[in-house]
Coordinates of C-alpha atoms in Angstrom, one line a residue:
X9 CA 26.9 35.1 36.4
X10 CA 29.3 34.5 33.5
X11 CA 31.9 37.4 33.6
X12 CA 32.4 37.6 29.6
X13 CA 29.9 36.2 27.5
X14 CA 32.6 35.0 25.2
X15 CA 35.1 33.5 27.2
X16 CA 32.8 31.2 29.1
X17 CA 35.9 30.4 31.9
X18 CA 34.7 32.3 35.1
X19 CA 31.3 32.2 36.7
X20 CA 30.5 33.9 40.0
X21 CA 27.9 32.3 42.1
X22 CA 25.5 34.2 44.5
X23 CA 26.8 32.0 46.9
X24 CA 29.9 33.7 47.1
X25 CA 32.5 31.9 45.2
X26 CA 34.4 32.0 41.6
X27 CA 34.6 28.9 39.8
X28 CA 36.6 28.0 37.1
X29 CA 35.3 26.0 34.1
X30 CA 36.7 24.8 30.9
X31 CA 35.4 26.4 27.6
X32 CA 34.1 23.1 26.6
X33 CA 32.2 22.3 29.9
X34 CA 30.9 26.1 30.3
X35 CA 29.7 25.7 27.0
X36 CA 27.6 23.0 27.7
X37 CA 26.2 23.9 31.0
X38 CA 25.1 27.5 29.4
X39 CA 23.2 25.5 26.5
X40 CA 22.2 22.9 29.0
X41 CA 23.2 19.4 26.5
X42 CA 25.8 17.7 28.0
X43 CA 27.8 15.3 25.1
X44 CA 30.0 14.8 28.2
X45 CA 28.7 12.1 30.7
X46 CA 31.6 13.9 33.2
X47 CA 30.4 17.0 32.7
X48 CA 26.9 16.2 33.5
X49 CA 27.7 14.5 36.5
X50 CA 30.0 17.6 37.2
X51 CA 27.0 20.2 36.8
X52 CA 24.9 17.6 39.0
X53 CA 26.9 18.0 42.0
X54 CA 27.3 22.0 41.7
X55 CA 23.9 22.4 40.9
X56 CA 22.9 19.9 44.3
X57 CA 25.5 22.3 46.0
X58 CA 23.7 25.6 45.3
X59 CA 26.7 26.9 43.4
X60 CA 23.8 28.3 40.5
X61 CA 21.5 29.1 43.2
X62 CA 20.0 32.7 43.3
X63 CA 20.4 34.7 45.9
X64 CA 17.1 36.3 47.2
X65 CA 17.5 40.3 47.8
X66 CA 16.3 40.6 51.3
X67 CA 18.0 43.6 52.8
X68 CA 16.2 43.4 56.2
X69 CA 19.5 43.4 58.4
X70 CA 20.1 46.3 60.9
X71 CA 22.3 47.3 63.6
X72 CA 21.2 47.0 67.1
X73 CA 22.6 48.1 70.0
X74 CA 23.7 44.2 71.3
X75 CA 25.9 44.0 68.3
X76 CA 27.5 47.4 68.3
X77 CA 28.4 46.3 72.2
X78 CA 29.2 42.9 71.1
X79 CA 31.5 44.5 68.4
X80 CA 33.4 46.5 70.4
X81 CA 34.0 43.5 73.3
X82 CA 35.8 41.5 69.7
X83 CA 37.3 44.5 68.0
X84 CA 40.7 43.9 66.7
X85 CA 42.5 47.7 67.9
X86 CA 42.5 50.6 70.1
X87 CA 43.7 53.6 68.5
X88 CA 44.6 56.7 69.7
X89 CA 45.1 60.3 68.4
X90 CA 47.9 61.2 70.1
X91 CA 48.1 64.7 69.1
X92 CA 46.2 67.4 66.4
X93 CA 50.2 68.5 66.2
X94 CA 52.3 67.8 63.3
X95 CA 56.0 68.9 62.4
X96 CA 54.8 68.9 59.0
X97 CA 53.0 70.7 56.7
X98 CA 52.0 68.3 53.6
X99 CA 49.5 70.0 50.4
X100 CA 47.2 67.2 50.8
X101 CA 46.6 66.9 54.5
X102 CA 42.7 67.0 55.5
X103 CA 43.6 69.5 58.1
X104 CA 45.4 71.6 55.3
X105 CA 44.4 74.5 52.8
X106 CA 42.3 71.9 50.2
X107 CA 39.8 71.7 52.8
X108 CA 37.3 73.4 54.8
X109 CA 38.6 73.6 58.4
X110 CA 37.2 71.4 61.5
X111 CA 36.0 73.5 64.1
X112 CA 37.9 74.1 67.2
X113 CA 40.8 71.7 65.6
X114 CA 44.1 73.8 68.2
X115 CA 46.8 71.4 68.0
X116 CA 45.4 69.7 70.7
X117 CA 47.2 66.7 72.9
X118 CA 45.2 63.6 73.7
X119 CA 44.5 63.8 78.2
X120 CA 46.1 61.0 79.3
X121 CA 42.9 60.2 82.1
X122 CA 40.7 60.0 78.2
X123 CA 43.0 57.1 76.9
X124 CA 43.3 55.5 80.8
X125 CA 39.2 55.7 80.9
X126 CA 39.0 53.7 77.3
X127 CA 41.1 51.3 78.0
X128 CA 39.2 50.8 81.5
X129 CA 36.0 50.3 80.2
X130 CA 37.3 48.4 76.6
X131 CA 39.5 45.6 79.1
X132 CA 36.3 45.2 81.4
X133 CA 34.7 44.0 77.6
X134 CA 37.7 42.0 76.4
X135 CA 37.7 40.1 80.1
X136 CA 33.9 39.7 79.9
X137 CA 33.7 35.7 78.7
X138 CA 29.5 36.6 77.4
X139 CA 30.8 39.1 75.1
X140 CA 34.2 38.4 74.2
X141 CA 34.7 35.4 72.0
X142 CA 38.0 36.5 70.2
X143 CA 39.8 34.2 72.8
X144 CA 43.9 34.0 72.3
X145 CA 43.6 36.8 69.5
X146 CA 45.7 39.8 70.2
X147 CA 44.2 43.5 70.6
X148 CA 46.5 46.1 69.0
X149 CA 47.1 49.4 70.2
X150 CA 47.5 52.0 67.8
X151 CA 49.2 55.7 68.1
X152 CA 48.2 58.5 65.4
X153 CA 48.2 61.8 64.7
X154 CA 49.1 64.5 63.6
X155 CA 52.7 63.2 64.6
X156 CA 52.5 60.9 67.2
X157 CA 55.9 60.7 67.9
X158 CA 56.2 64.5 68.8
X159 CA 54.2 62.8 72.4
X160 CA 56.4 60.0 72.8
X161 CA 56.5 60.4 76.4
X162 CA 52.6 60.2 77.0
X163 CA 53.0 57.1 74.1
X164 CA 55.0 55.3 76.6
X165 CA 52.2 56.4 79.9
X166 CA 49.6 54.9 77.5
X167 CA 51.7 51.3 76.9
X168 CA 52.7 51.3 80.5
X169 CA 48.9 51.4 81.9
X170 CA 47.8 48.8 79.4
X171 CA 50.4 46.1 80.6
X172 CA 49.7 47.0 84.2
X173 CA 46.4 45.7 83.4
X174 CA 44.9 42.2 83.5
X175 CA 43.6 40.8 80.2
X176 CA 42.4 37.0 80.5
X177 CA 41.5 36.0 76.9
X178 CA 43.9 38.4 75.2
X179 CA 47.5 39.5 74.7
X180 CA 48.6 43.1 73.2
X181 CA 50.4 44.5 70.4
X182 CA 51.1 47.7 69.3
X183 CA 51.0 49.9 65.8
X184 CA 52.0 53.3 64.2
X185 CA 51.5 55.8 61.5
X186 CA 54.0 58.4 61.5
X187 CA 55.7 60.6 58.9
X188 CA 59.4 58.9 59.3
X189 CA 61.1 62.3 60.3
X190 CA 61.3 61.3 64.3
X191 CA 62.0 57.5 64.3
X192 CA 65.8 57.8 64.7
X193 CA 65.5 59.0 68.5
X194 CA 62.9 56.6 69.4
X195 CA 63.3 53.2 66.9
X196 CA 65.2 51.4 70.0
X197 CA 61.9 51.2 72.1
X198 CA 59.6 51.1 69.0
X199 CA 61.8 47.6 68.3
X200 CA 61.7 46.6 71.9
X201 CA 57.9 46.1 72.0
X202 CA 57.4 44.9 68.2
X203 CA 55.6 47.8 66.7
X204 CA 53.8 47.3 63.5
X205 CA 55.0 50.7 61.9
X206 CA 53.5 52.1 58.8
X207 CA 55.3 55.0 57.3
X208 CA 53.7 57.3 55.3
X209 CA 56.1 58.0 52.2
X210 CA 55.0 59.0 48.2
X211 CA 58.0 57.3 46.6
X212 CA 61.3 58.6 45.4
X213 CA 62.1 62.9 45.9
X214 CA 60.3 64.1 43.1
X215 CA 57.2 61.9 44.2
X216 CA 57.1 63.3 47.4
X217 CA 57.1 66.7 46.5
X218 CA 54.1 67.4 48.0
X219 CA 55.1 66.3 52.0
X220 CA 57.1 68.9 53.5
X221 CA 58.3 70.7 57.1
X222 CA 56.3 73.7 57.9
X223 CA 59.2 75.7 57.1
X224 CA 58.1 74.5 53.6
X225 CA 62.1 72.5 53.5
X226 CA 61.4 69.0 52.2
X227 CA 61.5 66.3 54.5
X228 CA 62.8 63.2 51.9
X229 CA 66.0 63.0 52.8
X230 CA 65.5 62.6 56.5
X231 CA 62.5 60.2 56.1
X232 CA 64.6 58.1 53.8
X233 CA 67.7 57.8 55.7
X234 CA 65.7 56.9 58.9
X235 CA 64.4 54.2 56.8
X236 CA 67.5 52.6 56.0
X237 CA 68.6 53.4 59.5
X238 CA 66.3 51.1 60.8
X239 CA 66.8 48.4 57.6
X240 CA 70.6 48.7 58.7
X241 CA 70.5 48.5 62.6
X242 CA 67.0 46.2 62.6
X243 CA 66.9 43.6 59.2
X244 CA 64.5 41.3 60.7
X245 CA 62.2 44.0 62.3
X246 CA 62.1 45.9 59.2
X247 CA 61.3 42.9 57.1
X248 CA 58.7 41.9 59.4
X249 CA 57.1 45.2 60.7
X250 CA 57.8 48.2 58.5
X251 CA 55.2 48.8 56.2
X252 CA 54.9 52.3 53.7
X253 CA 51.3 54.2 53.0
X254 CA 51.5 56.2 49.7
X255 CA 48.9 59.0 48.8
X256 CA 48.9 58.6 45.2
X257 CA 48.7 61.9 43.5
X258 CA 49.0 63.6 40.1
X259 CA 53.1 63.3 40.3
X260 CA 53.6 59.6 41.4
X261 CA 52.5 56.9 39.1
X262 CA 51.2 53.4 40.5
X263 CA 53.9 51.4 38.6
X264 CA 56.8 53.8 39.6
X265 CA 56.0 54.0 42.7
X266 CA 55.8 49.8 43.2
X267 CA 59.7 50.0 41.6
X268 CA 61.0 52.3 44.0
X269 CA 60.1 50.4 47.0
X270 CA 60.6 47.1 45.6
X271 CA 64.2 48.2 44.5
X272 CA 64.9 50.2 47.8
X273 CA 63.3 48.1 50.6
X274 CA 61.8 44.9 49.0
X275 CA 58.4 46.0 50.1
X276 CA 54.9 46.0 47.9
X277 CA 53.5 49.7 49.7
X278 CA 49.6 50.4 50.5
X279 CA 47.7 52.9 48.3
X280 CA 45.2 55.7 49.6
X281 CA 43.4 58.3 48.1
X282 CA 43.4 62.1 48.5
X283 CA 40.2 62.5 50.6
X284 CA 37.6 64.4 48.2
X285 CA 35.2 65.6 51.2
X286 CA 35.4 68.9 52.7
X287 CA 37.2 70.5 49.6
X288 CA 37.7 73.8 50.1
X289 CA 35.4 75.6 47.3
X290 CA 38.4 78.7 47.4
X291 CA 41.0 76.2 46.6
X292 CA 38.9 73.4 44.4
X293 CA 40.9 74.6 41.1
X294 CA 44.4 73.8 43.0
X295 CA 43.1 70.7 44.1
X296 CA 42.4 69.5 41.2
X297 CA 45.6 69.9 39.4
X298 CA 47.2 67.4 42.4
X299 CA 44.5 64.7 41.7
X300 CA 46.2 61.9 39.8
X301 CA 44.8 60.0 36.9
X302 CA 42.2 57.7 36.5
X303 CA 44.3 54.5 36.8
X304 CA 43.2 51.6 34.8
X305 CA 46.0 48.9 36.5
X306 CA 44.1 47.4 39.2
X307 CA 45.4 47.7 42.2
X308 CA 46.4 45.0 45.1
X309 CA 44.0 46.0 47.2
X310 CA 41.5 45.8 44.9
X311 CA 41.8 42.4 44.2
X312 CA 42.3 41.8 48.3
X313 CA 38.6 42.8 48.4
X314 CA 37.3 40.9 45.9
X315 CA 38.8 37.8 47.7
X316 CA 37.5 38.7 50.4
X317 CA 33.6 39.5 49.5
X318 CA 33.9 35.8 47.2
X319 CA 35.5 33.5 49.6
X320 CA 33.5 32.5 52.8
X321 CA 36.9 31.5 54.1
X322 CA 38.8 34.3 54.4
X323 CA 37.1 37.3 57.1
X324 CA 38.5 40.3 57.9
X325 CA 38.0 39.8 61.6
X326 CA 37.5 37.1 63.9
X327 CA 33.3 38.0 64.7
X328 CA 32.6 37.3 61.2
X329 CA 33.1 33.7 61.0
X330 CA 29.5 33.8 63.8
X331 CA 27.8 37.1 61.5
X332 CA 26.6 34.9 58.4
X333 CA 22.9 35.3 58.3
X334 CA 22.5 36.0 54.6
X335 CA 18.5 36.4 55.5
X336 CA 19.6 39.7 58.1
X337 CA 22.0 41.3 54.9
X338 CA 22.9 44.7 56.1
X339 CA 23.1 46.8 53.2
X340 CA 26.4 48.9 51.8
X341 CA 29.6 47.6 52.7
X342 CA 29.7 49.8 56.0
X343 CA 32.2 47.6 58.8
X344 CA 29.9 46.9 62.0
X345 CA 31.2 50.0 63.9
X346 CA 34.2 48.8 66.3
X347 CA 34.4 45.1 64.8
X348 CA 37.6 46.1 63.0
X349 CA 38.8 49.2 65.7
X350 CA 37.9 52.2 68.1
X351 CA 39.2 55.2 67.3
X352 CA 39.7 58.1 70.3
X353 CA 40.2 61.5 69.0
X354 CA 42.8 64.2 71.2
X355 CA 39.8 66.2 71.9
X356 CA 37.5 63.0 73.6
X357 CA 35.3 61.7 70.4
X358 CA 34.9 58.0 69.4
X359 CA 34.9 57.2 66.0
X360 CA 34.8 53.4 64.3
X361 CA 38.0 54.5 62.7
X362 CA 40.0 57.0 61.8
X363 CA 39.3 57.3 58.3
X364 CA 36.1 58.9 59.3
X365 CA 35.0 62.6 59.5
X366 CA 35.1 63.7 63.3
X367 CA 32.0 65.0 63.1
X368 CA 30.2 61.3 62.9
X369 CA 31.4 60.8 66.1
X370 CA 29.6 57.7 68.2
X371 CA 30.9 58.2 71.7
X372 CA 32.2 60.6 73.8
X373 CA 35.1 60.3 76.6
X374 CA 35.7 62.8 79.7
X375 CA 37.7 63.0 82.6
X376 CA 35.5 61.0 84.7
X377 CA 33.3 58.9 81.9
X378 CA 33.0 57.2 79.3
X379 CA 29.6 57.9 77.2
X380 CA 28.1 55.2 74.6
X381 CA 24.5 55.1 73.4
X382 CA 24.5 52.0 71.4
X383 CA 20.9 52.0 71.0
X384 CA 21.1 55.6 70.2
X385 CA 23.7 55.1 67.7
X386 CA 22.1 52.0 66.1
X387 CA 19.0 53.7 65.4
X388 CA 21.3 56.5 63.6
X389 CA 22.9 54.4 61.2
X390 CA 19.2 52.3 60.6
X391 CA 17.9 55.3 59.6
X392 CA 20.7 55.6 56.9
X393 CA 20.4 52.3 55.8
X394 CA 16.5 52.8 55.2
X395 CA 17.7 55.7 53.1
X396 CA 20.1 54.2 50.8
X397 CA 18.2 50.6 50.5
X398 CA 16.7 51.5 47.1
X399 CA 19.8 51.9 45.2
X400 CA 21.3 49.2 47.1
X401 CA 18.2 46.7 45.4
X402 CA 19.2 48.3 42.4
X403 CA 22.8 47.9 42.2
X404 CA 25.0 44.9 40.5
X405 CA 27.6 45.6 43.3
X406 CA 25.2 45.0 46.3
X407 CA 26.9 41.6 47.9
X408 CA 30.3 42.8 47.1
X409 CA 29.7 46.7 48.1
X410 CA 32.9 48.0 49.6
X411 CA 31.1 51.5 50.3
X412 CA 31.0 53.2 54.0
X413 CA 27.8 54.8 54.9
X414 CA 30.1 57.4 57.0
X415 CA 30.6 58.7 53.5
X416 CA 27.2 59.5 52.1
X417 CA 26.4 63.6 53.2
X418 CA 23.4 63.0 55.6
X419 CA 21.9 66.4 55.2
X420 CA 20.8 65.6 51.6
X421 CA 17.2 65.1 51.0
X422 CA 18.2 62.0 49.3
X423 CA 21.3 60.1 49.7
X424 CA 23.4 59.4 46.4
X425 CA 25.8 56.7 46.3
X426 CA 29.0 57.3 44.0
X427 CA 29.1 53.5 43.8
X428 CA 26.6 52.5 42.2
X429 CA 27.2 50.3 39.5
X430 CA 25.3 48.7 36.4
X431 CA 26.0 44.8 35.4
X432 CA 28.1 45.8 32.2
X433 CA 30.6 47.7 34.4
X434 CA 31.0 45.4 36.9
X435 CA 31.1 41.9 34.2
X436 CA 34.4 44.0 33.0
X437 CA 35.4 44.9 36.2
X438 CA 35.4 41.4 38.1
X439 CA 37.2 40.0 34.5
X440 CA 40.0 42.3 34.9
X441 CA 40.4 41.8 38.6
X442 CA 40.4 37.6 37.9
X443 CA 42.7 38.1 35.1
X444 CA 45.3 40.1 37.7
X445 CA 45.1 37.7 40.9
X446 CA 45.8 34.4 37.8
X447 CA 48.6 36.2 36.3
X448 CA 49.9 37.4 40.3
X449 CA 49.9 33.7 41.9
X450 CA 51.2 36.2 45.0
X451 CA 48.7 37.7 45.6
X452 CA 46.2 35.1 47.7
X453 CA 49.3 34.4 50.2
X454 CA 49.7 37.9 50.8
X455 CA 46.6 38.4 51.6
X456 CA 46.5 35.9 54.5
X457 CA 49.4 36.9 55.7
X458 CA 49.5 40.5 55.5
X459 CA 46.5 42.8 54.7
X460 CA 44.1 41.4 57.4
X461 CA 45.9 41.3 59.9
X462 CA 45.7 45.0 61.1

């Protein structure tokens, strides 16, 4: 496919890959009379490659219980909801006014025997040779929250039992999200084992108007100063392994945003969304008003995913270099649940991450077990798929799909897909995003070295 009918320089190929061509050689393969011998020659070997191949739309892949198993012996992280508790009290926050309130959600504290019973039964997978074949990668765990700091102590119970524990193929790291307004009393130890530590920060004071203490005082000032306490005491750490997660809203502007942290830290932050499920239908006109503007700058990560979905070298996690099997396609852009992570909730639920509503839970942990039904939950997410396969036929996005089934609303009698997406759109889309990685010769490296890797 030719993304712009005029400028005959980029053609996608089913077969996953953007090429390049010359006007003058585009021009000639579209009409098919080649005035140029090399040309010819050069269309021959492409052509014998399968680079104009069609891909046949067979979307017969589904999850089994095997490679849900399989998924979780390979997965890249543990994490771990530390606590429901936060010292904080942003606008935006899923657990906040905007939304409609998750049952029996008490400020609860993860029980320590929950995390010591996951990482039991994950380290008997990761030391099983049949099922693990991420040999000499490392397994991150990860601490969330609410705040996860506020349970440093149990943090530090957590770490403990996992080094006590014998991994054969494997080696451990550890990550963070936290607010920034604790790190000062515990940035010594979080240094000592390497943490990757994302902060979660909106850009300058006015930016970050909408995070504040549950006294309703706003936190910037600490946050900030922490930040430069740890770029003061700990250069090489924070160049290596502070990172910044900014909820763009309607007050803090892609491009103003980028300067501040360049300018301050030197760092390119990561971009989320406000979450548009659950809204509260009291509070919906509120809401609103905070939702930013449609941006039309791509971002970063956009053009981190279209590298990904076009390049059969570069995989998100180790198990996909073996999961190729173009005939078996598996529909939306859904991660295999616990390829990329397993996510363990404070009150006992396993989620394939934590970006997910609780309420899709997969497993289950008590003080005495550890519950998974991977058949069960296989045939779950099949039925799903069968659901949704008809606009996936349908859609010009369908090999590049970046949308999670774990955001379609079940209950409806028939699922809609807010991605769906015609050939015009997505000929202008894919142009601009080329047009952004050329003119950001950055941005490939980066990717490789940074966005993957947790």
């Amino acid at each position: 496919m030719f993304i712009d009918d005029k400028v005959l320089s980029y053609y996608l190929s089913d077969k996953k890959g953007v090429y390049f061509f010359p006007d003058e050689f585009a021009c000639q393969m579209k009409s098919g009379v080649f005035e140029n011998e090399y040309y010819r020659k050069k269309y021959e070997l492409l052509k014998d490659n399968g680079v104009f191949d069609k891909k046949e739309i067979l979307l017969e892949g589904v999850y089994s219980g095997s490679i849900l198993k399989r998924s979780l012996a390979n997965t890249i992280a543990i994490d771990f909801e530390l606590t429901e508790n936060c010292n904080m009290d942003c606008e935006y926050c899923v657990f906040g006014d905007f939304y409609e309130q998750i049952p029996n959600r008490k400020n609860k504290s993860l029980n320590l025997n929950y995390a010591i019973n996951l990482i039991d039964y994950s380290f008997d997978l990761f030391n099983d040779s049949d099922q693990n074949f991420s040999l000499g990668k490392p397994i991150y765990i990860g601490f969330y929250g609410g705040e996860p700091l506020l349970e440093f102590n149990k943090m530090v119970e957590i770490i403990n039992y996992a080094e006590s524990k014998n991994l054969k193929y494997n080696h451990l790291r550890y990550s963070m999200t936290t607010n920034g307004t604790l790190i000062h009393k515990h940035i010594d130890y979080l240094v000592e084992h390497e943490f990757k530590l994302s902060i979660s920060l909106d850009g300058n004071k006015n930016h970050n108007y909408l995070r504040k203490y549950k006294n309703n005082k706003e936190c910037y000032d600490d946050v900030y100063n922490n930040i430069n306490l740890i770029k003061t005491k700990y250069p090489d750490y924070f160049k290596e392994h502070v990172s910044f997660n900014i909820v763009l809203h309607s007050k803090n502007p892609v491009e103003e945003v980028e300067k501040f942290f360049l300018e301050n830290f030197d760092k390119q932050p990561k971009f989320s969304s406000l979450n548009l499920d659950r809204i509260n239908k009291n509070n919906e006109i509120q809401f609103k008003k905070i939702l930013p503007e449609p941006e039309v700058k791509i971002r970063i990560k956009e053009c981190y995913d279209f590298l990904k979905n076009f390049s059969e070298r570069i995989k998100p996690n180790y198990a996909d270099f073996f999961d190729g099997d173009e005939e078996n396609f598996i529909p939306t852009g859904t991660c295999i649940p616990f390829s990329r992570r397993i996510f363990l909730t404070a009150d006992g639920k396993i989620l394939p991450c934590e970006k997910i509503d609780h309420k899709y839970y997969l497993g289950k942990i008590t003080d005495n077990d550890v519950i998974f039904d991977f058949e069960g939950i296989s045939n779950k997410l099949n039925k799903v798929l069968t659901n949704i396969k008809k606009s996936c036929y349908n859609c010009s996005n369908l090999w590049h799909c970046e949308e999670c089934i774990f955001s379609f609303d079940k209950n409806a009698e028939k699922l809609i897909c807010s991605k769906f997406t015609t050939k015009s759109n997505i000929k202008e889309y894919y142009k601009t995003i080329i047009e952004t990685i050329i003119e950001n010769n950055t941005i490939l490296s980066n990717l490789i070295n940074d966005y993957y890797e947790i």
